[in-house]
Amino acid sequence: MNQNFFSMIDRYKHQQLRIGSVSPQQISAWAKKILPNGEIVGEVTKPYTFHYKTNKPEKDGLFCERIFGPIKSGICACGNYRVIRNEKEDQKFCEQCGVEFVDSRIRRYQMG
């Protein structure tokens, strides 16, 4: 009976999942985003979160809209508004503040 049991296991192929660590260079490559003006955004350089008077995220801080995406869909940090369409178009950025006009849910997935 043992031989039948082992032959059944060998007969069926099982899918395997391999998990490994990621290098710091790969993580920084995932976080980088190049703006149309050629500026590279994606690194948090300041420890600040929100401005105490305006309650807006600090530029290059932990909640920066340039790095992680807009807080409200279609509205950038300086207040410009653009309609977000479902069509696949070129990415639209605000010329003044560099925020991409995308859905605000992108903040959940964007790395920085």
Short mmCIF file of C-alpha atoms in Angstrom, two decimals:
data_model
loop_
_atom_site.label_atom_id
_atom_site.label_comp_id
_atom_site.label_asym_id
_atom_site.label_seq_id
_atom_site.Cartn_x
_atom_site.Cartn_y
_atom_site.Cartn_z
CA MET A 1 0.00 0.00 0.00
CA ASN A 2 2.84 2.42 0.67
CA GLN A 3 4.05 2.12 -2.92
CA ASN A 4 0.63 3.10 -4.28
CA PHE A 5 0.51 6.13 -2.00
CA PHE A 6 3.94 7.42 -3.10
CA SER A 7 3.19 6.83 -6.76
CA MET A 8 0.02 8.94 -6.41
CA ILE A 9 2.04 11.83 -4.98
CA ASP A 10 4.60 11.65 -7.79
CA ARG A 11 1.89 11.49 -10.43
CA TYR A 12 0.39 14.88 -9.50
CA LYS A 13 2.47 18.00 -10.03
CA HIS A 14 2.12 20.78 -7.49
CA GLN A 15 2.67 24.43 -8.22
CA GLN A 16 5.40 26.07 -6.21
CA LEU A 17 5.82 29.61 -4.96
CA ARG A 18 9.27 31.04 -4.36
CA ILE A 19 9.66 34.00 -2.01
CA GLY A 20 12.87 35.96 -1.69
CA SER A 21 14.14 39.32 -0.51
CA VAL A 22 14.38 42.34 -2.79
CA SER A 23 17.48 44.49 -3.16
CA PRO A 24 17.39 48.17 -2.12
CA GLN A 25 18.13 49.17 -5.72
CA GLN A 26 15.00 47.34 -6.93
CA ILE A 27 12.86 49.04 -4.27
CA SER A 28 14.12 52.50 -5.28
CA ALA A 29 13.47 51.65 -8.94
CA TRP A 30 9.85 50.81 -8.08
CA ALA A 31 9.44 54.16 -6.31
CA LYS A 32 10.96 56.44 -8.98
CA LYS A 33 8.70 58.47 -11.21
CA ILE A 34 9.97 60.83 -13.93
CA LEU A 35 7.96 64.01 -14.50
CA PRO A 36 7.54 65.47 -18.02
CA ASN A 37 10.03 68.23 -17.16
CA GLY A 38 12.69 65.56 -16.49
CA GLU A 39 12.64 65.81 -12.70
CA ILE A 40 12.85 62.49 -10.83
CA VAL A 41 10.39 62.16 -7.95
CA GLY A 42 9.97 59.28 -5.56
CA GLU A 43 12.20 59.78 -2.55
CA VAL A 44 10.96 61.13 0.78
CA THR A 45 13.62 63.65 1.78
CA LYS A 46 11.92 65.51 4.65
CA PRO A 47 10.47 64.07 7.87
CA TYR A 48 7.48 66.44 7.85
CA THR A 49 3.88 65.31 7.40
CA PHE A 50 1.40 68.22 7.24
CA HIS A 51 1.79 72.00 7.38
CA TYR A 52 0.37 73.10 10.73
CA LYS A 53 -1.58 76.09 9.36
CA THR A 54 -2.92 74.81 6.04
CA ASN A 55 -3.24 71.08 6.89
CA LYS A 56 -1.81 70.26 3.46
CA PRO A 57 0.95 67.67 2.96
CA GLU A 58 4.50 69.04 2.98
CA LYS A 59 6.41 68.88 -0.30
CA ASP A 60 8.87 65.92 -0.33
CA GLY A 61 7.51 64.84 3.06
CA LEU A 62 5.87 61.65 4.28
CA PHE A 63 2.50 62.46 2.66
CA CYS A 64 3.75 64.39 -0.40
CA GLU A 65 1.25 64.52 -3.26
CA ARG A 66 4.02 64.54 -5.90
CA ILE A 67 5.36 61.21 -4.63
CA PHE A 68 2.21 59.33 -3.63
CA GLY A 69 -0.52 60.96 -5.73
CA PRO A 70 -3.25 63.53 -5.08
CA ILE A 71 -5.37 63.53 -1.93
CA LYS A 72 -8.54 64.31 -3.90
CA SER A 73 -9.10 62.78 -7.33
CA GLY A 74 -8.29 65.18 -10.17
CA ILE A 75 -7.19 68.06 -7.92
CA CYS A 76 -3.49 68.84 -7.56
CA ALA A 77 -1.65 70.46 -4.64
CA CYS A 78 -1.96 74.01 -6.01
CA GLY A 79 -5.72 73.68 -6.58
CA ASN A 80 -5.97 73.09 -10.34
CA TYR A 81 -8.73 70.71 -11.40
CA ARG A 82 -8.76 68.29 -14.30
CA VAL A 83 -11.33 65.64 -15.22
CA ILE A 84 -10.00 62.08 -15.02
CA ARG A 85 -11.06 60.01 -18.02
CA ASN A 86 -11.07 56.25 -18.31
CA GLU A 87 -9.24 56.42 -21.65
CA LYS A 88 -5.61 55.38 -21.84
CA GLU A 89 -3.92 58.72 -22.40
CA ASP A 90 -0.54 60.17 -21.63
CA GLN A 91 -0.15 60.91 -17.96
CA LYS A 92 -1.19 64.45 -17.14
CA PHE A 93 0.83 66.47 -14.64
CA CYS A 94 0.31 69.93 -13.21
CA GLU A 95 3.00 72.28 -14.56
CA GLN A 96 3.18 74.29 -11.32
CA CYS A 97 3.37 71.65 -8.58
CA GLY A 98 4.16 68.42 -10.47
CA VAL A 99 1.22 66.37 -9.16
CA GLU A 100 -0.18 63.74 -11.52
CA PHE A 101 -3.91 63.99 -12.31
CA VAL A 102 -5.03 60.47 -11.32
CA ASP A 103 -7.51 58.86 -8.98
CA SER A 104 -6.70 59.41 -5.30
CA ARG A 105 -6.83 55.65 -4.63
CA ILE A 106 -3.36 55.39 -6.19
CA ARG A 107 -1.98 56.62 -2.83
CA ARG A 108 -2.69 53.18 -1.35
CA TYR A 109 -0.31 51.44 -3.74
CA GLN A 110 2.38 54.00 -4.63
CA MET A 111 5.78 53.42 -3.05
CA GLY A 112 8.12 56.22 -2.06
#
